[in-house]
mmCIF file of C-alpha atoms in Angstrom:
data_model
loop_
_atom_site.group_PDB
_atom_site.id
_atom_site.type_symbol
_atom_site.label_atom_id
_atom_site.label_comp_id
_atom_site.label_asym_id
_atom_site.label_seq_id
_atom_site.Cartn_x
_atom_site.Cartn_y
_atom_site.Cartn_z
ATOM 1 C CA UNK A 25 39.297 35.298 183.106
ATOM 2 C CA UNK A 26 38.819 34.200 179.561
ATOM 3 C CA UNK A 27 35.399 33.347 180.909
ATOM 4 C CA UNK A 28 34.186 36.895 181.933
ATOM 5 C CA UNK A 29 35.711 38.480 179.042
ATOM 6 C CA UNK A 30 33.712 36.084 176.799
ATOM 7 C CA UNK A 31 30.763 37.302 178.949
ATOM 8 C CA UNK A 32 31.256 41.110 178.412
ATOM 9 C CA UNK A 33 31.766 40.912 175.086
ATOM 10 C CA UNK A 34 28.244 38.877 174.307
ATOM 11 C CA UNK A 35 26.758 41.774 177.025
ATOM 12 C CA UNK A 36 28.280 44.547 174.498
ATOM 13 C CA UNK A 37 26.499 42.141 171.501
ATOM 14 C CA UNK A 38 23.338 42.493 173.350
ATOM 15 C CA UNK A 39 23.530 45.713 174.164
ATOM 16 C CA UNK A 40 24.230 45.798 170.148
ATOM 17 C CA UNK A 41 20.992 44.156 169.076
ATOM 18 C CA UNK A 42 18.535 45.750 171.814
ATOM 19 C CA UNK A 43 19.734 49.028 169.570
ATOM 20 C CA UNK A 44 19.865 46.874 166.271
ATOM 21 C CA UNK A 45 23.658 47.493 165.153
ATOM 22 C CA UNK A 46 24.254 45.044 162.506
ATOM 23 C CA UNK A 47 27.932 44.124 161.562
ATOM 24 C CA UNK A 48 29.744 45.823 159.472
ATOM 25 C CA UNK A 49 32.840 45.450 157.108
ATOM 26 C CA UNK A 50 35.535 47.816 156.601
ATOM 27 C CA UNK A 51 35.675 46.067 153.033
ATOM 28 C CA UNK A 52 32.321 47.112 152.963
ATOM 29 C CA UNK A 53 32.619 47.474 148.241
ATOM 30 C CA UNK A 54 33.687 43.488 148.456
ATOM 31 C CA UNK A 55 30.617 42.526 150.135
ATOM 32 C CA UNK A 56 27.728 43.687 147.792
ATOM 33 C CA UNK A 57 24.886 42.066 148.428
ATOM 34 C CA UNK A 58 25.128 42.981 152.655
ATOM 35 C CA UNK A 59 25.417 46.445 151.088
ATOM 36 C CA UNK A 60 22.710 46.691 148.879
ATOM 37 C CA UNK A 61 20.578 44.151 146.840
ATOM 38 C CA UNK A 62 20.564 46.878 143.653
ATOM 39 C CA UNK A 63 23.861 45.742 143.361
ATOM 40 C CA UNK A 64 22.944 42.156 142.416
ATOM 41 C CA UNK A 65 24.144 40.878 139.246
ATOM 42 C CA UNK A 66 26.086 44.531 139.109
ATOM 43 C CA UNK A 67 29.105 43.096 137.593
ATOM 44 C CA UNK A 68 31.029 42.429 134.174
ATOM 45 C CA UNK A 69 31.239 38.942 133.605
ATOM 46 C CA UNK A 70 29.149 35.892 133.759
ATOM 47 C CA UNK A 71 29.137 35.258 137.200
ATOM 48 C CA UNK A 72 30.429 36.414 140.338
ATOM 49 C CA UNK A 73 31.128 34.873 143.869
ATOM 50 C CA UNK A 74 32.519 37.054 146.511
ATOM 51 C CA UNK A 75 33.799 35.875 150.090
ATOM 52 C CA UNK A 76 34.303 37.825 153.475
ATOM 53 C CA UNK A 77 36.448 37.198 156.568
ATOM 54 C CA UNK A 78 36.364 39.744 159.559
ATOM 55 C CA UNK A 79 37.655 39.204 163.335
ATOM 56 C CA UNK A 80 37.368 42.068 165.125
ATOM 57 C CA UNK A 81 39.140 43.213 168.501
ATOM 58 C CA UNK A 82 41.212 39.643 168.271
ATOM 59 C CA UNK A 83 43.084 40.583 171.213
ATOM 60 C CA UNK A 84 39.423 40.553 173.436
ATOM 61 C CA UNK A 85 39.042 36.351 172.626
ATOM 62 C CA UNK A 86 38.136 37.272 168.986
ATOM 63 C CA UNK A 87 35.236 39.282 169.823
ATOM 64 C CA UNK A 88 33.318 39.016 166.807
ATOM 65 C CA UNK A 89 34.441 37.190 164.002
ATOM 66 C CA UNK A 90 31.848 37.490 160.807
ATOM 67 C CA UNK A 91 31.902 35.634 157.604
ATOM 68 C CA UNK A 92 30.125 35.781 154.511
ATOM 69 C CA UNK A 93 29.892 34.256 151.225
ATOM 70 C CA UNK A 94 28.110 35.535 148.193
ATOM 71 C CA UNK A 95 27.263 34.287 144.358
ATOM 72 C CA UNK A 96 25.203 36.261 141.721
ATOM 73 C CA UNK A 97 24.771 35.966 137.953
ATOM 74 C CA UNK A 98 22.443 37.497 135.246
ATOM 75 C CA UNK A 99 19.570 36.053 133.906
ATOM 76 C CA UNK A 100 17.293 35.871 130.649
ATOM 77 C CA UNK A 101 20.255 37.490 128.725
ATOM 78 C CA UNK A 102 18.771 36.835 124.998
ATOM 79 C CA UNK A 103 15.278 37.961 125.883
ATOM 80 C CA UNK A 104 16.343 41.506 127.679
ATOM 81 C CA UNK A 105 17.511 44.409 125.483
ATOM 82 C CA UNK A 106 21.186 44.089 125.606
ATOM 83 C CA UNK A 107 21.789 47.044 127.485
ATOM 84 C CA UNK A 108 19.533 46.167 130.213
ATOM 85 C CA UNK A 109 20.723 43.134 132.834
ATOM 86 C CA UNK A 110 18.961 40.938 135.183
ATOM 87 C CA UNK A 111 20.487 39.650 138.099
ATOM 88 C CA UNK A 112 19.749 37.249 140.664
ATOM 89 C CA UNK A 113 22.279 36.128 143.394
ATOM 90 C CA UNK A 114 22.175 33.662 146.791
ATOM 91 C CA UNK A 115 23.916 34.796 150.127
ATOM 92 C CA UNK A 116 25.405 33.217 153.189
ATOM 93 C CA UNK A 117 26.303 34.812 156.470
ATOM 94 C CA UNK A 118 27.203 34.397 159.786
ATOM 95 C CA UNK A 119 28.545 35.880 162.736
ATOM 96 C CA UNK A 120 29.918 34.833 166.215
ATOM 97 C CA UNK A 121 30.059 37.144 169.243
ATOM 98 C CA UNK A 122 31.956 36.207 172.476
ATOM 99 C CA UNK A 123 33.891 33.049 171.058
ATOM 100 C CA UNK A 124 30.686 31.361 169.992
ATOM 101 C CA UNK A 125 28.384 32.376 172.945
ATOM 102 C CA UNK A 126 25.930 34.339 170.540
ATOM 103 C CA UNK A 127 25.829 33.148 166.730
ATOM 104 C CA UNK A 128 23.741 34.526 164.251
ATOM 105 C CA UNK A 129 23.259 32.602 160.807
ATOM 106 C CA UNK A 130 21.565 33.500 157.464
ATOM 107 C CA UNK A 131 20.727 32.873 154.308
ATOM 108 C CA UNK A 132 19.416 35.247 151.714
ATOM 109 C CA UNK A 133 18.039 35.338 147.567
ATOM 110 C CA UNK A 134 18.255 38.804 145.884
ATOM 111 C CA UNK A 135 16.949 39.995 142.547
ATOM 112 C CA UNK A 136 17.836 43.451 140.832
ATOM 113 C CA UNK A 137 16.856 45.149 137.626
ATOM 114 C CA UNK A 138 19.359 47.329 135.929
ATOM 115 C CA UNK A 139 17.872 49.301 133.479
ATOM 116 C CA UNK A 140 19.602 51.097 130.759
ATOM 117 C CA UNK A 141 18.932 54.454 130.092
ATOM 118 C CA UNK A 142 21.055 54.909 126.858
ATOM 119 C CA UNK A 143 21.613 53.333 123.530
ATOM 120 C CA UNK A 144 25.895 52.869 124.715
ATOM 121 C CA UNK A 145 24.496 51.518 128.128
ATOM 122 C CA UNK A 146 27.210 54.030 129.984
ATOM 123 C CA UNK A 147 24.016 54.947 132.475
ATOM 124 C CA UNK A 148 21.903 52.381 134.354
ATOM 125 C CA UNK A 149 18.840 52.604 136.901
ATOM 126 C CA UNK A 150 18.834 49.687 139.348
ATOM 127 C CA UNK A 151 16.435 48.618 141.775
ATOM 128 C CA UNK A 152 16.830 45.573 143.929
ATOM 129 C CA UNK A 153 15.339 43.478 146.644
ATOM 130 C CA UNK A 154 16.215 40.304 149.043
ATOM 131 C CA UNK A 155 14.602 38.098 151.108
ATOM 132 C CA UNK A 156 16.615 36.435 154.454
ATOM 133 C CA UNK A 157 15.849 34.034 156.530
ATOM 134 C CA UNK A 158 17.551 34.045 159.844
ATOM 135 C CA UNK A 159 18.545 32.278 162.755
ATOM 136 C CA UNK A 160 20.431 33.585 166.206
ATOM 137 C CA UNK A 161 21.556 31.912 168.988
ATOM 138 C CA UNK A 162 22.725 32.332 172.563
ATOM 139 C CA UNK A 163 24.479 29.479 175.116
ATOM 140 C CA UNK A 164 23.599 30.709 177.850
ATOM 141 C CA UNK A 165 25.930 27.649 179.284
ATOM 142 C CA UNK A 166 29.237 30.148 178.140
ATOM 143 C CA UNK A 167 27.436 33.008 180.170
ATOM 144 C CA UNK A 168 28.219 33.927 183.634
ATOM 145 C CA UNK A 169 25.819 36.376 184.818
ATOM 146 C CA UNK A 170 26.560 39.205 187.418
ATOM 147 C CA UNK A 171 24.849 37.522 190.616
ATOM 148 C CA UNK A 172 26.693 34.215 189.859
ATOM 149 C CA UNK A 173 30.126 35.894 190.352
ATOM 150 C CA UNK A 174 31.128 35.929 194.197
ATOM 151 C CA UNK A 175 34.330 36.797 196.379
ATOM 152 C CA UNK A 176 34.959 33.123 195.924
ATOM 153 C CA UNK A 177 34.248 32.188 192.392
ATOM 154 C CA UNK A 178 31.428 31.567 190.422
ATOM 155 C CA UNK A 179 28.280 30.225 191.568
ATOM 156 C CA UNK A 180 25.954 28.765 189.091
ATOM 157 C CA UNK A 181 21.996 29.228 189.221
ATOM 158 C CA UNK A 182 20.181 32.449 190.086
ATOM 159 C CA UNK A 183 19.891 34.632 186.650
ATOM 160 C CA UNK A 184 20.816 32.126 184.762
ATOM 161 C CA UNK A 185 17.882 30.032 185.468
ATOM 162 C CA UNK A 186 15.680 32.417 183.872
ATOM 163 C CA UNK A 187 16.168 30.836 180.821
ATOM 164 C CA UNK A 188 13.820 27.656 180.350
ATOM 165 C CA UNK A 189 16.656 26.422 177.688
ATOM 166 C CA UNK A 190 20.696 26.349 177.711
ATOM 167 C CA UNK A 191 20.429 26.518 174.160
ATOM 168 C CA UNK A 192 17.988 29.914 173.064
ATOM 169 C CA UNK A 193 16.925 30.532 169.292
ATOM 170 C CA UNK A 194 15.365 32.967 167.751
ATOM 171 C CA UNK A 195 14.290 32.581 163.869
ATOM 172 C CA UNK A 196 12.901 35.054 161.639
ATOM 173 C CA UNK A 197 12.247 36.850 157.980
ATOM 174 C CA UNK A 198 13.898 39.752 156.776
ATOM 175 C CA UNK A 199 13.264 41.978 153.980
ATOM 176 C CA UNK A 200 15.899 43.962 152.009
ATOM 177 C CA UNK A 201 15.494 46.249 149.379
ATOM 178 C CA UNK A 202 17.993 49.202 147.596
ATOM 179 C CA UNK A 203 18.116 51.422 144.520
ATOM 180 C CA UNK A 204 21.449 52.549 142.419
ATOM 181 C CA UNK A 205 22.063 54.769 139.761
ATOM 182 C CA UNK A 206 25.324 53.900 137.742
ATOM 183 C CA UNK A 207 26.843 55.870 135.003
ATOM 184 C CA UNK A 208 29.921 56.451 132.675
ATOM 185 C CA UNK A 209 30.374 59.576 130.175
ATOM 186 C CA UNK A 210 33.123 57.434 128.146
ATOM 187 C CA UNK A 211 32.917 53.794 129.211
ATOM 188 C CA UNK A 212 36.488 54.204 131.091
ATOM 189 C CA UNK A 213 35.655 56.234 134.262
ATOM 190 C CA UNK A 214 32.637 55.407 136.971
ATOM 191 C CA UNK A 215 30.184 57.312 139.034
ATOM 192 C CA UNK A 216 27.444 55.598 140.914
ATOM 193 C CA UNK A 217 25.438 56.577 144.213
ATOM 194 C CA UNK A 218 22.574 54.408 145.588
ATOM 195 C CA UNK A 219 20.604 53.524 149.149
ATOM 196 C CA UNK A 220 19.701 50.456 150.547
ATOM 197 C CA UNK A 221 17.152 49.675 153.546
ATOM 198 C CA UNK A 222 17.639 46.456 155.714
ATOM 199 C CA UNK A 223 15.130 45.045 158.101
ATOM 200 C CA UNK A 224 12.352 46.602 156.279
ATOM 201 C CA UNK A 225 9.599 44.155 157.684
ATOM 202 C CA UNK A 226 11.119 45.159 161.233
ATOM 203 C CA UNK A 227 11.013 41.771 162.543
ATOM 204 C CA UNK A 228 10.999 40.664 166.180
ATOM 205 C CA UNK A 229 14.472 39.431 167.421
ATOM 206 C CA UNK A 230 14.728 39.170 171.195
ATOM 207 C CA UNK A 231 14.876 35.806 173.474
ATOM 208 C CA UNK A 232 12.100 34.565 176.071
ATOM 209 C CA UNK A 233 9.531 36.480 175.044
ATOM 210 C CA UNK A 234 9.722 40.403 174.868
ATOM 211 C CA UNK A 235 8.611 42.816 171.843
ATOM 212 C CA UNK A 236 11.763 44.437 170.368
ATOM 213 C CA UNK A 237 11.459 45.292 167.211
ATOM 214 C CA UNK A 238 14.866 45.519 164.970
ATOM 215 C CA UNK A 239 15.420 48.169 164.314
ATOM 216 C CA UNK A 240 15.748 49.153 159.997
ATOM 217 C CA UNK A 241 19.346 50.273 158.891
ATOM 218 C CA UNK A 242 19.467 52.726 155.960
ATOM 219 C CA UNK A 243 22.564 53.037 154.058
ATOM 220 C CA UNK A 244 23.755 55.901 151.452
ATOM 221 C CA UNK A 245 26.823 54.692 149.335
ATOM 222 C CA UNK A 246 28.183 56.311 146.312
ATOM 223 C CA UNK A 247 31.652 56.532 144.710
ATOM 224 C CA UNK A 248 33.963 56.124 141.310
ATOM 225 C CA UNK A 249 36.476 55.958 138.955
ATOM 226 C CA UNK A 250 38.743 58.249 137.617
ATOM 227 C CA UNK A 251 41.576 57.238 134.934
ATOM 228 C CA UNK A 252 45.365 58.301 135.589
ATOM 229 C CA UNK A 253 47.478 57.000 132.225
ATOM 230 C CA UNK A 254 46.813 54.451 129.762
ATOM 231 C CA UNK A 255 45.331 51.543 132.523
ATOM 232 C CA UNK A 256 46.059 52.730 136.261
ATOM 233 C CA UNK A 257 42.895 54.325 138.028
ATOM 234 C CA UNK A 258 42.010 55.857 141.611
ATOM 235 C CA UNK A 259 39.086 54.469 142.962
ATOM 236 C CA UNK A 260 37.243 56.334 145.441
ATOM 237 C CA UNK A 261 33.736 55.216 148.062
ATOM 238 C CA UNK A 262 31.936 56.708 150.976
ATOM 239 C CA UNK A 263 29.181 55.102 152.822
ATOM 240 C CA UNK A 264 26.942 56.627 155.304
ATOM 241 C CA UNK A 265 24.591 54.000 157.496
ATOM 242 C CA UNK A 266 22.157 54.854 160.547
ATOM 243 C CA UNK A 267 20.278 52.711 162.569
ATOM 244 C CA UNK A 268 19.064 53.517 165.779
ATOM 245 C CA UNK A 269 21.385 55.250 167.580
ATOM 246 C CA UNK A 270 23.894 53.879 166.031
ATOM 247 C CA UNK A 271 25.676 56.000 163.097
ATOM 248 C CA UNK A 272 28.408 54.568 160.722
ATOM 249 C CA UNK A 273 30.582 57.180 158.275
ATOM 250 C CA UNK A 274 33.463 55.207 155.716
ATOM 251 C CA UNK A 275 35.128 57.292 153.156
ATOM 252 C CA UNK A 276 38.648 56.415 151.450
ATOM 253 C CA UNK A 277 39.585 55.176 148.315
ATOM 254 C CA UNK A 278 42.701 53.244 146.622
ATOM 255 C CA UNK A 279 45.313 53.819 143.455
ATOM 256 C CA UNK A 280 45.438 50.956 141.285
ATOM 257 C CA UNK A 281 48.581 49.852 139.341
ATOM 258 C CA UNK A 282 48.290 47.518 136.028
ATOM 259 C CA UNK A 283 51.956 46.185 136.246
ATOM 260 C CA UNK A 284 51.415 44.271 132.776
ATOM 261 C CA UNK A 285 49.983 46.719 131.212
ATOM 262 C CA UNK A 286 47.348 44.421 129.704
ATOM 263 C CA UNK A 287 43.691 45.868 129.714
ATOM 264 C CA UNK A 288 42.120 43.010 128.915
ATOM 265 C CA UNK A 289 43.442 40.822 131.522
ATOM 266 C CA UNK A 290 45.105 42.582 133.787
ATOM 267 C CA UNK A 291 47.308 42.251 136.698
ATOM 268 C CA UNK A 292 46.668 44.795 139.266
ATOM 269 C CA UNK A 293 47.816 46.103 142.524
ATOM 270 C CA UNK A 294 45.551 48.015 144.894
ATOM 271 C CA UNK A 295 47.044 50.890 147.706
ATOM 272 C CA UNK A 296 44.782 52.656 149.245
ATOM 273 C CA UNK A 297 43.024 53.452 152.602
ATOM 274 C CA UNK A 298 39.602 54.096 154.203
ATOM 275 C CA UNK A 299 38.765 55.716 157.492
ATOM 276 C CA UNK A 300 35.901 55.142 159.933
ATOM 277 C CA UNK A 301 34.980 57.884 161.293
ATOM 278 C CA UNK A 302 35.906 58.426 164.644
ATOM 279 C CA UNK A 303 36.860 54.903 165.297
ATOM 280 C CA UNK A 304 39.455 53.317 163.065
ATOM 281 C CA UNK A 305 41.908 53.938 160.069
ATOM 282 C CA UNK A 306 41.589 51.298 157.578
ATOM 283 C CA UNK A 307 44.879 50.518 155.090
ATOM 284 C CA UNK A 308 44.200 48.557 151.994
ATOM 285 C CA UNK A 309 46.520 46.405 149.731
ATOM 286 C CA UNK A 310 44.562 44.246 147.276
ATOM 287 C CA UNK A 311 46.005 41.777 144.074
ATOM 288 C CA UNK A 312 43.990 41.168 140.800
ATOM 289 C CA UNK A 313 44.627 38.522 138.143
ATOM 290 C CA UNK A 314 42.702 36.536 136.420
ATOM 291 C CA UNK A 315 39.244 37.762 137.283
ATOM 292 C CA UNK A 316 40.632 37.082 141.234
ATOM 293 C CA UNK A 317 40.488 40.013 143.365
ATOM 294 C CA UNK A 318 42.035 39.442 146.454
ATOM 295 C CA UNK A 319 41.900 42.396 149.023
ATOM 296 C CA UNK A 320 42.876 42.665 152.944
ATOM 297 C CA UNK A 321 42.332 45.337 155.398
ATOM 298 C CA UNK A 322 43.981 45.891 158.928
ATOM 299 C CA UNK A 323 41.930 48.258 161.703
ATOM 300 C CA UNK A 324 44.280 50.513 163.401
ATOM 301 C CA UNK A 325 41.684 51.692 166.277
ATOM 302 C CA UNK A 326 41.548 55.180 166.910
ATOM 303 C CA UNK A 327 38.805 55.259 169.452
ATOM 304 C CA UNK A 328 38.182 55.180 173.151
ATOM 305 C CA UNK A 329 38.590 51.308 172.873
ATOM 306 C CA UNK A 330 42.378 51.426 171.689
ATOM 307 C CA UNK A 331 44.159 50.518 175.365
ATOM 308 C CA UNK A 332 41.891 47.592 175.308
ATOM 309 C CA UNK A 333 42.326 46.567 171.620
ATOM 310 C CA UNK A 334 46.134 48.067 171.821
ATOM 311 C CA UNK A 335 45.201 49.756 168.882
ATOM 312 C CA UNK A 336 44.324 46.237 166.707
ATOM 313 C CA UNK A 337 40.733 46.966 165.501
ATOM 314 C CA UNK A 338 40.380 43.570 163.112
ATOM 315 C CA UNK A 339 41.647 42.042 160.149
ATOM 316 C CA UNK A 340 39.546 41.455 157.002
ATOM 317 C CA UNK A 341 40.116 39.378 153.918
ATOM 318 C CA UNK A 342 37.945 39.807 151.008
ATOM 319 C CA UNK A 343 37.735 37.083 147.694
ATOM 320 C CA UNK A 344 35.950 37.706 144.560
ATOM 321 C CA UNK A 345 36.244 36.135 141.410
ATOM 322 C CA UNK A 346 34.389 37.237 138.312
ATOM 323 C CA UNK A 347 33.958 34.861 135.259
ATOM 324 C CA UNK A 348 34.889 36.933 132.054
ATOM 325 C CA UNK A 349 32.326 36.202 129.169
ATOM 326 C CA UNK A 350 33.342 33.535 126.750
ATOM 327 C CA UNK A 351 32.740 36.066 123.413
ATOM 328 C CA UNK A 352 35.370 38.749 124.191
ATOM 329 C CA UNK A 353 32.905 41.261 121.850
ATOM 330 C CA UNK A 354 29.921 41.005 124.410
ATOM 331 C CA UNK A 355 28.609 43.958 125.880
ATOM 332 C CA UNK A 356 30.565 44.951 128.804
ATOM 333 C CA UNK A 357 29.034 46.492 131.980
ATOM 334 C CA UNK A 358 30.964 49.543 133.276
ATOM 335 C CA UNK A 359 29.963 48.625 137.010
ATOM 336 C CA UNK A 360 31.478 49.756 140.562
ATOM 337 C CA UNK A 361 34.551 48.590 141.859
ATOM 338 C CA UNK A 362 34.891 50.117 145.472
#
């Protein structure tokens, strides 16, 4: 049983990439370089490394369980103007489909710009692009195909022996790029809004020969900040991605408490919640201290797929930590949160 189930769900992840529907995280502001490469080095600190853990549908044999880990820093500090920022940042990802069956891996380098358009550096013009390299592949020896199952059991050959390998891998480059305007009218609250395009280069992904071309995802994200008291905030985001047929809407936002009242290191609690649109509600509780942000989400499906799932979309976990500068005077950033 485990067996077929395995098998549907690497079927659905087919069906997935012949109309190019990349993964996606509900955590979606903790993952900023799968987001949008402007948003490289778009941080206040030194440097900043973000992680990402995501199983989704875990009651189908942890259908897809996606991972990703991220670093970025800024560059060439004392020969920019010092409102303007360089940033360059390395990323890691990979996801399984099907317990293991299909496994895509990658690894990426960004660079962004973020240009200063004011003498208090409260407004910035970003631009930013990244390069991937990437790797899938499919066991076709966890795959039982539909003329191999019989009123008796399986029988192995037929289908299955189209394949010339039991192990099939596809490799490829992928190009990245995304712009972001981000702005402040008092270096306390936030606005930003900015696109990204993935899969620019449209590269060939499919296995024994074929032509599909991936297909390019465009995303629209924007969001802020909006101060409530001396140091508590509510953050609000919204993304809107399209690729192929596929269409993905995520608005919410989340309150945040300081509970030592201590702006410049603060301890702070997140509440909040985002919704999918049309698929899942998304609660969020989230813990920062000492440059740690540490922020999980639970999936409460809402879809046609909730007697399946029994309503358990995925859990996510999200990780970032952000060096504070050394000199406590340096220019500070006023960058997005969520």
């Amino acid at each position: 049983m485990k067996k077929i189930l395995s098998t549907l769900i690497v079927c659905g992840a087919l069906v997935s990439v012949s109309s190019a529907q990349d993964p996606n995280f509900s955590q979606f502001f903790a993952s900023p370089m799968t987001l949008n490469p402007a948003l490289t080095g778009m941080f206040d600190g030194v440097y900043r490394v973000a992680g990402n853990f995501r199983n989704q549908w875990p009651t189908i044999y942890n259908a897809y369980d996606t991972r990703t880990v991220s670093f970025d820093c800024g560059m060439l500090k004392n020969r920019l103007p010092e409102i303007d920022q360089l940033g360059v940042g390395i990323l890691g990802f990979t996801d399984r489909a099907g317990d293991g069956v299909l496994v895509t891996n990658a690894a990426g380098l960004s660079l962004a710009y973020h240009k200063g358009l004011d003498e208090n550096g409260y407004h910035h013009i970003s631009a930013g692009f990244q390069g991937t390299f990437v790797n899938k592949r499919l066991d076709v020896t966890k795959v039982v195909f539909e003329d191999e199952l019989t009123p008796l059991g399986f029988v192995p050959g037929t289908t299955g022996e189209i394949f010339s390998n039991k192990q099939i891998n596809v490799s490829y480059f992928d190009m990245n790029a995304g712009v972001l305007y981000n702005g402040s009218t008092n270096g306390y609250n936030n606005f930003y809004f900015g696109a990204s395009m993935y899969h620019i280069n449209r590269p060939k992904e499919t296995f024994e020969g074929g032509q599909f071309l991936l297909n390019t995802r465009t995303t629209i994200q924007g969001g802020g900040r909006i101060p409530l008291g001396t140091y508590n905030y509510l953050h609000f985001s919204a993304i809107y991605s399209m690729q192929g047929s596929a269409h993905n809407t995520v608005v919410g936002g989340a309150y945040s408490l300081n509970v030592n009242n201590n702006e410049e290191n603060p301890i702070n609690l997140y509440l909040g919640a985002w919704y999918r649109l049309n698929d899942a509600a998304i609660p969020y509780i989230g813990l920062e201290f000492n440059g740690i942000l540490i922020g999980t989400t639970y999936d409460v499906n809402t879809s046609s797929l909730n007697p399946a799932s029994n309503t358990r979309g995925g859990m996510e976990i999200s990780l970032i930590y952000i060096k504070k500068p050394v000199d406590p005077n340096a220019k500070k950033l006023n960058c997005p949160r969520f």
